[in-house]
Tab-separated table of C-alpha atoms in Angstrom:
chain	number	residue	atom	x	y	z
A	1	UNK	CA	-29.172	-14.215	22.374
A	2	UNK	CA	-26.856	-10.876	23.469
A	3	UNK	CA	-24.184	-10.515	21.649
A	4	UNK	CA	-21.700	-10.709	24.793
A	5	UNK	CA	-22.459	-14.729	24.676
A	6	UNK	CA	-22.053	-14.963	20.665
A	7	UNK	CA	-18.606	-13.242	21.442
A	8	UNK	CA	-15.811	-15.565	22.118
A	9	UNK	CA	-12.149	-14.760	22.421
A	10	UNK	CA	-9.525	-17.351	21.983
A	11	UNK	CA	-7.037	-18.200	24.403
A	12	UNK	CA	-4.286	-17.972	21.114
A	13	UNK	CA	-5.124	-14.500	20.447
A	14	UNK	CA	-2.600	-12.423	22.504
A	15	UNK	CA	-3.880	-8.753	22.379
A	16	UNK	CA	-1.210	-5.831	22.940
A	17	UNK	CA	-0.655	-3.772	26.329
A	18	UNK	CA	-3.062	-1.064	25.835
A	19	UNK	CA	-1.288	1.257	27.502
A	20	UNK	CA	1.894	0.880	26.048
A	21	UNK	CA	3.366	2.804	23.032
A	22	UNK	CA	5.172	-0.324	21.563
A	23	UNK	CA	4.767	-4.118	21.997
A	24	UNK	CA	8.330	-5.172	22.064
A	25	UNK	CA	10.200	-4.937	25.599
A	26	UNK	CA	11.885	-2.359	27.071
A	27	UNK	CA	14.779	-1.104	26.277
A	28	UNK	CA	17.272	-3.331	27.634
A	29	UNK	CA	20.066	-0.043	28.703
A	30	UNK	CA	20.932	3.320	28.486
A	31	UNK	CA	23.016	2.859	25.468
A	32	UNK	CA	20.041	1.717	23.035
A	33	UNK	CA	17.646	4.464	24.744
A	34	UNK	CA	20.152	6.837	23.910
A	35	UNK	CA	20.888	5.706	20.317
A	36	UNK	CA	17.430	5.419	19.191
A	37	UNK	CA	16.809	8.723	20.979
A	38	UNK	CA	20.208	10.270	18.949
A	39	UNK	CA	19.028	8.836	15.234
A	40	UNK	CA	15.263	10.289	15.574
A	41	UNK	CA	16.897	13.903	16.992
A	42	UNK	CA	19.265	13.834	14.162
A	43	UNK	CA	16.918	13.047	11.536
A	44	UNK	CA	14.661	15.572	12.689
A	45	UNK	CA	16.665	18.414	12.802
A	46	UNK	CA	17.724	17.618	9.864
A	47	UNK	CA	14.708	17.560	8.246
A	48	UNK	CA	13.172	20.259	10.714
A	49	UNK	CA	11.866	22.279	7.538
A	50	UNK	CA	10.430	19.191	5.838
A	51	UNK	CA	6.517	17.731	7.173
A	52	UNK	CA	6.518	14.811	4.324
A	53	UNK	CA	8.172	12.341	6.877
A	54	UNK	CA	7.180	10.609	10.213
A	55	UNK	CA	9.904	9.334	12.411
A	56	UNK	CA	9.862	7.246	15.632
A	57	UNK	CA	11.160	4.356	17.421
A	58	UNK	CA	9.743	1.311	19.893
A	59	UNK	CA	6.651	2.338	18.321
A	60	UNK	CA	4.223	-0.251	17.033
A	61	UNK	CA	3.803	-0.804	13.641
A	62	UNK	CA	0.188	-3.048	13.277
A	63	UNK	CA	-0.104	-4.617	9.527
A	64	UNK	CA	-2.685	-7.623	9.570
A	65	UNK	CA	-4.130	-7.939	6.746
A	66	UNK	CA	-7.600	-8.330	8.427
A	67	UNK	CA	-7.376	-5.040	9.943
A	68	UNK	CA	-6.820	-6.277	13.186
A	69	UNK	CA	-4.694	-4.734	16.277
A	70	UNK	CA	-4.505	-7.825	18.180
A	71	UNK	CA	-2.141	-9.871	15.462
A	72	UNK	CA	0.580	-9.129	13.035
A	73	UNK	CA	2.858	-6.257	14.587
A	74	UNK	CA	5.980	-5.387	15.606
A	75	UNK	CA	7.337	-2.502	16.956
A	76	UNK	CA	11.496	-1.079	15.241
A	77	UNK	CA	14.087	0.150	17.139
A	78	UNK	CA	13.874	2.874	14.452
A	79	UNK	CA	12.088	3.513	11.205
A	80	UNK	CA	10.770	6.376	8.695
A	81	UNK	CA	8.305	6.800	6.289
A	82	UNK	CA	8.565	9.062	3.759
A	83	UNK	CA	5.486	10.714	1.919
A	84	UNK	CA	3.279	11.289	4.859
A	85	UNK	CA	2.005	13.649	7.408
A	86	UNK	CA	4.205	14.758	10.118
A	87	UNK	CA	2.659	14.705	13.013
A	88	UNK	CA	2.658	12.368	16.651
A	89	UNK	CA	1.208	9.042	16.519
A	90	UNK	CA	0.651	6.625	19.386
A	91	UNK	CA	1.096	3.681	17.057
A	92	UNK	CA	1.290	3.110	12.764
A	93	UNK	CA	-1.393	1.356	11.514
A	94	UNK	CA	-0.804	0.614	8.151
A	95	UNK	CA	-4.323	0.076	6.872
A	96	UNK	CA	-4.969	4.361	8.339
A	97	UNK	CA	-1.873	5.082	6.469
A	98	UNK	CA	-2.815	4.207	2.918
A	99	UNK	CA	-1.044	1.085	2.993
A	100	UNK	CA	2.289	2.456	3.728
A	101	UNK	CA	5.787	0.997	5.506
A	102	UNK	CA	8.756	1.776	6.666
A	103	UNK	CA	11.181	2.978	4.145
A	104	UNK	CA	14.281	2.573	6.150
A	105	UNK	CA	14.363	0.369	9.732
A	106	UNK	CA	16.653	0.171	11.590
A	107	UNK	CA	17.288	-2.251	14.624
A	108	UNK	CA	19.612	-1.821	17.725
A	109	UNK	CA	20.996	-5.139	18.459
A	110	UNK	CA	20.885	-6.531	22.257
A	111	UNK	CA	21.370	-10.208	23.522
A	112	UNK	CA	17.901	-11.016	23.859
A	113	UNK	CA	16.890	-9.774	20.544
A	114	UNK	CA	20.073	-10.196	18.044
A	115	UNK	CA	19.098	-13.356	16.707
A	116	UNK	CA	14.920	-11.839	15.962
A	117	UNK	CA	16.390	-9.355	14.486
A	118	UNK	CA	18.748	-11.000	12.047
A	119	UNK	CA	16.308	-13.539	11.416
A	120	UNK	CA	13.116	-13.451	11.890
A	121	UNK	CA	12.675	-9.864	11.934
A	122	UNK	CA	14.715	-9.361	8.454
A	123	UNK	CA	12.568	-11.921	6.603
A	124	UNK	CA	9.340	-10.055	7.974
A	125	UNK	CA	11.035	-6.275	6.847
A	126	UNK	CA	12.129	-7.742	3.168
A	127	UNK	CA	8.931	-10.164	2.561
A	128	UNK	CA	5.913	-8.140	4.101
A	129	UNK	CA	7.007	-4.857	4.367
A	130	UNK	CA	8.770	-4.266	1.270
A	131	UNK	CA	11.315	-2.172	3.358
A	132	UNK	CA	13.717	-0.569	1.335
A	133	UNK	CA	16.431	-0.187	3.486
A	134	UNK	CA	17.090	-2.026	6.678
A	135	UNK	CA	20.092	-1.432	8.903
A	136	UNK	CA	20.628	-3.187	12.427
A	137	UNK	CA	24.038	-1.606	14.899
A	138	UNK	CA	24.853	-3.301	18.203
A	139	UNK	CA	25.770	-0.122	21.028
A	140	UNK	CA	28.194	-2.958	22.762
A	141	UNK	CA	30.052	-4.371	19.952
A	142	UNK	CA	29.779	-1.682	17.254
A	143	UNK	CA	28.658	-4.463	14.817
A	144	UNK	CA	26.673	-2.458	11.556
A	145	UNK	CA	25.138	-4.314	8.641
A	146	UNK	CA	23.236	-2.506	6.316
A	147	UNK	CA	20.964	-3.673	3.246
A	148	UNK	CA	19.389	-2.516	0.255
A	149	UNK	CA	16.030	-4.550	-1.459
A	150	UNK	CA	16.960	-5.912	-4.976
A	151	UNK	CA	14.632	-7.512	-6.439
A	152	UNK	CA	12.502	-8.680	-3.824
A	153	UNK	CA	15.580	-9.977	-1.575
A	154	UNK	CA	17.608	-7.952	0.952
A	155	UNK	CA	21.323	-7.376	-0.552
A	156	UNK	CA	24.220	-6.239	2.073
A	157	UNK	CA	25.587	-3.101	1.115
A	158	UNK	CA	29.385	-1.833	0.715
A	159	UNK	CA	30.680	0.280	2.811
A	160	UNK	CA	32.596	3.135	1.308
A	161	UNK	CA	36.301	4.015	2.909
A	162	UNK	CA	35.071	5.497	6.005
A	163	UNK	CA	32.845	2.799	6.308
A	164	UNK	CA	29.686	4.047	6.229
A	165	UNK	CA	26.378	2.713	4.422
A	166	UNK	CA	24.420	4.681	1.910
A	167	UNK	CA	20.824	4.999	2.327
A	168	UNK	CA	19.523	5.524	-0.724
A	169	UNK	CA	15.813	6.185	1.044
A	170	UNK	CA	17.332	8.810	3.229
A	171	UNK	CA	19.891	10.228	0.793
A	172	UNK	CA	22.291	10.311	3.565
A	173	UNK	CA	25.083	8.208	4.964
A	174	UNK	CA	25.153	5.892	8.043
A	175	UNK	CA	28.146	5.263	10.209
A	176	UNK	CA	29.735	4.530	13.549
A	177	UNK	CA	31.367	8.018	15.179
A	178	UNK	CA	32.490	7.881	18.833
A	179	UNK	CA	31.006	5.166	18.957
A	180	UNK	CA	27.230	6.045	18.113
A	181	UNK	CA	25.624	5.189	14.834
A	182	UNK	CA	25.299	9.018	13.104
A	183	UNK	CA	24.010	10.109	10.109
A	184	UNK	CA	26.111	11.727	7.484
A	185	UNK	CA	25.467	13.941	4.341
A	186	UNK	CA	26.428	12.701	1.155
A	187	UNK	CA	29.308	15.707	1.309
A	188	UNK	CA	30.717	13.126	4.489
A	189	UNK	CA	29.621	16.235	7.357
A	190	UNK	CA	28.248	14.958	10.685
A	191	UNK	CA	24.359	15.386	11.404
A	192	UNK	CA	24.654	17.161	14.476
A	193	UNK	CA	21.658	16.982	17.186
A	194	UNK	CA	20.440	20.247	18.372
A	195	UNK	CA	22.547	20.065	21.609
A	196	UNK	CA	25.752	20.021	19.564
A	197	UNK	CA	24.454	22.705	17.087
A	198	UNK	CA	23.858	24.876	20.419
A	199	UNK	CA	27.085	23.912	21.531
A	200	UNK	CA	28.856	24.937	18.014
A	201	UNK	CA	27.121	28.034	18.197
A	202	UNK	CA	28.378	29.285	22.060
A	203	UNK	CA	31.474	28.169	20.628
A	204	UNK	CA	31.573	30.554	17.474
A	205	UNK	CA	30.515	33.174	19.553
A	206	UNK	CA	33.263	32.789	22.423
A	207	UNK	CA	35.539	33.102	19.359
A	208	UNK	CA	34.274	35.582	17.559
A	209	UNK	CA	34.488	37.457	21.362
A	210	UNK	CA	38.053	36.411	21.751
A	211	UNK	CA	38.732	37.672	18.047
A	212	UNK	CA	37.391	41.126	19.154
A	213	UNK	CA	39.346	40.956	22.536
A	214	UNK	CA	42.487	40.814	20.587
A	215	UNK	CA	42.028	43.283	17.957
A	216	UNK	CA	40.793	45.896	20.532
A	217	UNK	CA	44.004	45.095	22.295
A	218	UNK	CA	46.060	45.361	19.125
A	219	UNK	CA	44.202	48.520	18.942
A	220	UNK	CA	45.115	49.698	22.464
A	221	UNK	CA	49.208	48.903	21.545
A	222	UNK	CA	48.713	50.430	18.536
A	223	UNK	CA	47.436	54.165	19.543
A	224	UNK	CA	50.150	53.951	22.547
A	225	UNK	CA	52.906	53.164	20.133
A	226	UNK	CA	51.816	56.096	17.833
A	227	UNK	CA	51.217	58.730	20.984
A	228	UNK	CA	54.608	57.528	21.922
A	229	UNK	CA	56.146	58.386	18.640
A	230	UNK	CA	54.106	61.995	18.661
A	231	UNK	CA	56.059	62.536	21.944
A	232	UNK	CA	59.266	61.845	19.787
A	233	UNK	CA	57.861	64.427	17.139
A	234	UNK	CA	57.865	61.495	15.126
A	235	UNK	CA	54.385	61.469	12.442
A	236	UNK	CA	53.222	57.850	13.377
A	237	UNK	CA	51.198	58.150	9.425
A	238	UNK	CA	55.026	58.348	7.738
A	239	UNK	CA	56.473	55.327	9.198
């Protein structure tokens, strides 16, 4: 008998896309492209010197406990592990990983999905994967909840004046500026992505230009004033 015919697939087992990255569904606008683009930039740059730490987002995260891809996995808006390799990874499959999960997640809330993700998707981070920290920020309405695993149960977190979470996984603050979820260092500065560090940079320098501008012009006034007080037979050095 081949084995072909003593293989049998069953019409409950729904396997993955193949060819897909994640299995959740695409991102429903620009505005949770963009943040989930803006918190793995940030991070990263951040971090840029550091290769203990793997961070991504829509990617699948596969955790059946039989070692299989075609049940039990899910696929964050955002999440980091801390204490592993940094390199690219079409998918994270815990059982390749040494067993490890997310130590911070973080969800971007949409219609479709809000309800998962306070619900479903929370009892799955806090129960199975042990996650630490789990945040979840809606683009539209600004809405950010943030909590912090106690004891085996998720327990909402404080925000301090500004508003912001602490993350005690990251070491780093989370809050809403212009209307983006941003990272923060515990000294309350903005994690900046590299566009904006660029951008602070060509600004520094147009200053520092404009700084010499003016004291080459002060300069300029200066050595006329003292030629002009020469021509006076006035000694510019005894005024």
């Amino acid at each position: 008998m081949s084995v072909a015919k003593d293989f049998q697939v069953s019409k409950d087992v729904i396997f993955p896309p193949g060819d897909l990255y994640s299995d959740e569904p695409p991102l429903e606008t620009d505005l949770h492209r963009l943040q989930m683009t803006l918190l793995i930039q940030c991070l990263e740059w951040l971090w840029q010197n550091r290769n203990d730490f793997y961070a991504s987002g829509n990617l699948t995260i596969y955790y059946s406990p039989r070692q299989r891809k075609s049940e039990n996995f899910r696929g964050p808006d955002f999440f980091v592990v801390l204490g592993t390799e940094r390199k690219p990874r079409k998918s994270w499959v815990v059982w390749e990983e040494d067993g490890k999960y997310p130590n911070l997640i973080i969800e971007i809330l949409s219609n479709s999905t809000g309800d998962t993700d306070k619900g479903l998707k929370k009892q799955i981070y806090q129960d199975i994967f042990r996650t630490p920290d789990y945040f979840w920020f809606d683009p539209e309405t600004l809405e950010f909840t943030g909590f912090h695993l106690l004891d085996g149960e998720y327990q909402p977190l404080e925000p301090n004046p500004q508003g912001w979470l602490w993350s005690q996984q990251l070491g780093l603050y989370l809050g809403v500026y212009q209307e983006k979820l941003r990272f923060f260092t515990p000294e309350g500065e903005l994690v900046p992505t590299p566009e904006e560090v660029a951008q602070q940079a060509e600004q520094e320098k147009q200053r520092a230009e404009q700084e010499k501008q003016r004291a080459e012009q002060e300069k300029q006034r200066s050595d006329r004033l003292a030629a002009k007080l020469r021509e006076l037979n006035i000694d510019p050095d005894t005024i």
